[in-house]
Structure formats: C-alpha cells, structure tokens
Amino acid sequence: MSLISRMKEDCDNALVKDPAARNRLEVLLAYPGVHAVWGHRISHFLWRKNLKLLARIHSNAVRFTTGVEIHPGATIGRRFFIDHGMGVVIGETTIIGDDVMLYHDVTLGSRGFTHAKRHPTIENNVILGAGARIIGDVKIGEGSRISANLVVTKDVPARSSLESTEFYSI
C-alpha cells in the first residue's frame, strides 16, 4: 500500500471514528493524533533500517508538535486512531493491532527495565479510554473496551468491557 493510500485510509478512519471530523482536509490539517501516527510510521521505518538515532530525533520532533510520544520501536497496525492525543505515551516494545482507538492521556508502558518485551500487546478492534494505563507485557484481547482511568496490569480476555479497577489495577 502506498504512503498516499495509507494517509487517505487514516483520514477516512478518523472520519468514521470521530463524529466531530467533517472532511478529509480538516483531518489532514488539524488532527494531531493522525499526524503522530504518520510521524511514527516514518520513525519506525528509520528504526527498522537501523538509523536509531535519527528515528529518535524524528520521534521527539513529532512529540513536540503533537503531544503524542510513540517510541520508534513500537509496532502499530492499520487504521490506528488517537483522538485528543495529548499525553499519549506508547513504549518501545508495544504491539498494536488494526482498528485500535486511543483517547488522550493513555499510557502503554513498562513495569521493568529489561531489554525483552516489556510493553503491552493491544489486539485488533480495541478501544482504550482517556487516562487508561496499560502497564507491562500484558495482552488486551481483541474487541475489548477499557474505560477511562483504568490501570491494567494483567491480561484482558477478548471482547471484555472493563469499567472497574477491582480486578485489574495495581
């Protein structure tokens, strides 16, 4: 898929997932969450080509302009949408599937300092509410919905809807 086709797909995805989005031009020019994803694609390409310093410099520039921090090593699928992205942090070994949606202030972080897989895996069709914290090498199952401000440190089964911190928080 060409870069232009992927950008068009991302704009169309924003139009589907955000009722406030009115047209592709608006998304293209005024959606920092979409800009952060595009920036990540460039940083990730550089990272995979072993241009790690350049990838980190580019990702920092994207963070400065969008308020969204995505490590260049993170793996992100298609039609990933960040709505109101300010404060989103996505760690190096995070894996995100297709058709995932994040709201502002979501952290996909680590619980340790190992060089192994230490960040979450978010499967397809997941929604993470504002302020959610998914911490450690945990899996959020396909089709799950995690409510705002929930802290998750354990695997979440597919098609779960978590609205309480009773069983999944630290």
Coordinates of C-alpha atoms in Angstrom, one line a residue:
M1 CA 0.0 0.0 0.0
S2 CA 1.4 3.4 -1.0
L3 CA 2.0 6.2 1.5
I4 CA -0.7 8.3 -0.1
S5 CA -3.2 5.4 0.1
R6 CA -2.3 4.8 3.7
M7 CA -2.8 8.5 4.6
K8 CA -6.2 8.5 2.8
E9 CA -7.2 5.4 4.8
D10 CA -6.1 7.2 8.0
C11 CA -8.2 10.3 7.1
D12 CA -11.2 8.1 6.3
N13 CA -10.8 6.2 9.5
A14 CA -10.8 9.5 11.5
L15 CA -14.0 10.5 9.7
V16 CA -15.6 7.2 10.8
K17 CA -14.3 7.2 14.4
D18 CA -14.7 10.9 15.3
P19 CA -18.2 12.5 14.8
A20 CA -16.6 15.9 15.0
A21 CA -14.4 15.3 11.9
R22 CA -16.1 17.0 8.9
N23 CA -13.9 16.2 6.0
R24 CA -10.5 14.8 4.9
L25 CA -8.9 18.2 4.6
E26 CA -9.8 19.1 8.2
V27 CA -8.2 15.8 9.3
L28 CA -5.2 16.3 7.1
L29 CA -4.5 19.7 8.5
A30 CA -5.8 19.7 12.1
Y31 CA -5.7 16.2 13.7
P32 CA -2.5 15.8 15.8
G33 CA -3.3 12.2 16.6
V34 CA -3.3 11.4 12.9
H35 CA -0.1 13.4 12.5
A36 CA 1.5 11.5 15.3
V37 CA 0.7 8.1 13.6
W38 CA 2.1 9.4 10.3
G39 CA 5.2 10.6 12.1
H40 CA 5.6 7.2 13.8
R41 CA 5.5 5.4 10.5
I42 CA 8.5 7.4 9.4
S43 CA 10.3 7.0 12.7
H44 CA 9.6 3.2 12.7
F45 CA 10.9 2.9 9.1
L46 CA 14.2 4.6 10.2
W47 CA 14.3 2.4 13.3
R48 CA 14.0 -0.8 11.2
K49 CA 16.7 0.5 8.9
N50 CA 19.0 0.7 12.0
L51 CA 19.0 4.5 11.9
K52 CA 18.0 4.5 15.5
L53 CA 19.4 8.0 16.5
L54 CA 17.7 9.6 13.5
A55 CA 14.5 7.7 14.4
R56 CA 14.6 9.0 18.0
I57 CA 15.3 12.6 16.9
H58 CA 12.4 12.4 14.5
S59 CA 10.0 10.9 17.1
N60 CA 11.0 13.7 19.5
A61 CA 10.1 16.3 16.9
V62 CA 6.7 14.6 16.4
R63 CA 6.2 14.5 20.2
F64 CA 7.0 18.2 20.4
T65 CA 4.5 19.1 17.6
T66 CA 1.6 16.7 18.6
G67 CA 1.9 16.0 22.3
V68 CA 1.9 12.2 21.5
E69 CA 5.0 10.2 22.3
I70 CA 5.4 7.0 20.4
H71 CA 8.7 5.1 20.6
P72 CA 10.0 4.4 17.1
G73 CA 10.4 0.7 18.0
A74 CA 6.7 0.3 18.7
T75 CA 4.7 -1.8 16.1
I76 CA 1.4 -0.3 15.0
G77 CA -1.2 -1.8 12.7
R78 CA -3.6 -0.1 10.2
R79 CA -6.3 2.3 11.0
F80 CA -4.9 3.2 14.4
F81 CA -6.7 6.4 15.6
I82 CA -5.7 8.6 18.5
D83 CA -8.4 11.1 19.4
H84 CA -7.4 14.1 21.5
G85 CA -3.9 12.6 21.7
M86 CA -2.3 15.0 24.1
G87 CA -0.3 13.0 26.7
V88 CA -0.4 9.6 25.0
V89 CA 2.8 7.5 25.6
I90 CA 3.5 4.3 23.7
G91 CA 6.6 2.3 24.7
E92 CA 9.2 0.7 22.6
T93 CA 8.0 -3.0 22.7
T94 CA 4.3 -2.2 22.4
I95 CA 2.4 -4.0 19.7
I96 CA -0.9 -2.5 18.5
G97 CA -3.2 -4.4 16.1
D98 CA -5.6 -3.0 13.5
D99 CA -8.5 -0.7 14.1
V100 CA -7.5 0.3 17.6
M101 CA -8.6 3.6 19.1
L102 CA -7.0 5.5 22.0
Y103 CA -8.2 8.7 23.7
H104 CA -6.0 11.3 25.4
D105 CA -3.5 10.6 28.2
V106 CA -3.3 6.8 27.6
T107 CA 0.0 5.1 28.6
L108 CA 1.1 1.8 27.2
G109 CA 4.1 1.5 29.5
S110 CA 6.6 -0.9 31.1
R111 CA 6.9 -2.3 34.6
G112 CA 10.6 -3.2 34.3
F113 CA 14.0 -2.3 32.9
T114 CA 14.7 -5.4 30.8
H115 CA 15.6 -5.4 27.1
A116 CA 13.0 -8.0 26.4
K117 CA 9.3 -7.5 25.6
R118 CA 8.1 -5.2 28.4
H119 CA 5.2 -3.2 27.0
P120 CA 1.6 -4.2 26.2
T121 CA 0.1 -6.0 23.2
I122 CA -3.2 -4.5 22.1
E123 CA -5.1 -6.8 19.7
N124 CA -7.4 -5.7 16.9
N125 CA -10.6 -3.6 17.5
V126 CA -9.7 -2.4 21.0
I127 CA -10.8 1.0 22.5
L128 CA -8.8 2.5 25.4
G129 CA -10.5 5.3 27.3
A130 CA -8.9 8.6 28.4
G131 CA -6.3 8.2 31.0
A132 CA -6.1 4.4 30.8
R133 CA -2.8 2.9 31.9
I134 CA -1.8 -0.5 30.4
I135 CA 1.4 -1.4 32.1
G136 CA 3.8 -4.3 31.5
D137 CA 3.9 -7.2 29.0
V138 CA 0.1 -7.8 29.1
K139 CA -2.3 -8.6 26.3
I140 CA -5.6 -6.7 25.8
G141 CA -7.8 -9.2 23.8
E142 CA -9.5 -8.4 20.5
G143 CA -12.6 -6.3 20.7
S144 CA -12.1 -5.2 24.3
R145 CA -13.1 -1.9 25.7
I146 CA -11.1 -0.3 28.6
S147 CA -12.8 2.6 30.4
A148 CA -11.2 5.9 31.3
N149 CA -8.6 6.0 34.1
L150 CA -8.4 2.2 34.4
V151 CA -5.0 0.7 35.4
V152 CA -4.4 -2.7 33.8
T153 CA -1.5 -4.9 34.8
K154 CA -3.0 -8.3 33.8
D155 CA -4.1 -9.9 30.6
V156 CA -7.7 -9.0 29.5
P157 CA -9.7 -11.6 27.6
A158 CA -11.1 -10.9 24.1
R159 CA -14.4 -8.9 24.0
S160 CA -14.1 -7.7 27.6
S161 CA -15.5 -4.4 28.8
L162 CA -13.7 -3.2 31.9
E163 CA -15.2 -0.4 33.8
S164 CA -13.9 -1.1 37.3
T165 CA -10.4 -1.2 38.7
E166 CA -11.3 -4.0 41.2
F167 CA -9.6 -6.9 39.5
Y168 CA -7.2 -5.3 37.0
S169 CA -5.4 -2.5 38.9
I170 CA -2.2 -2.5 40.8

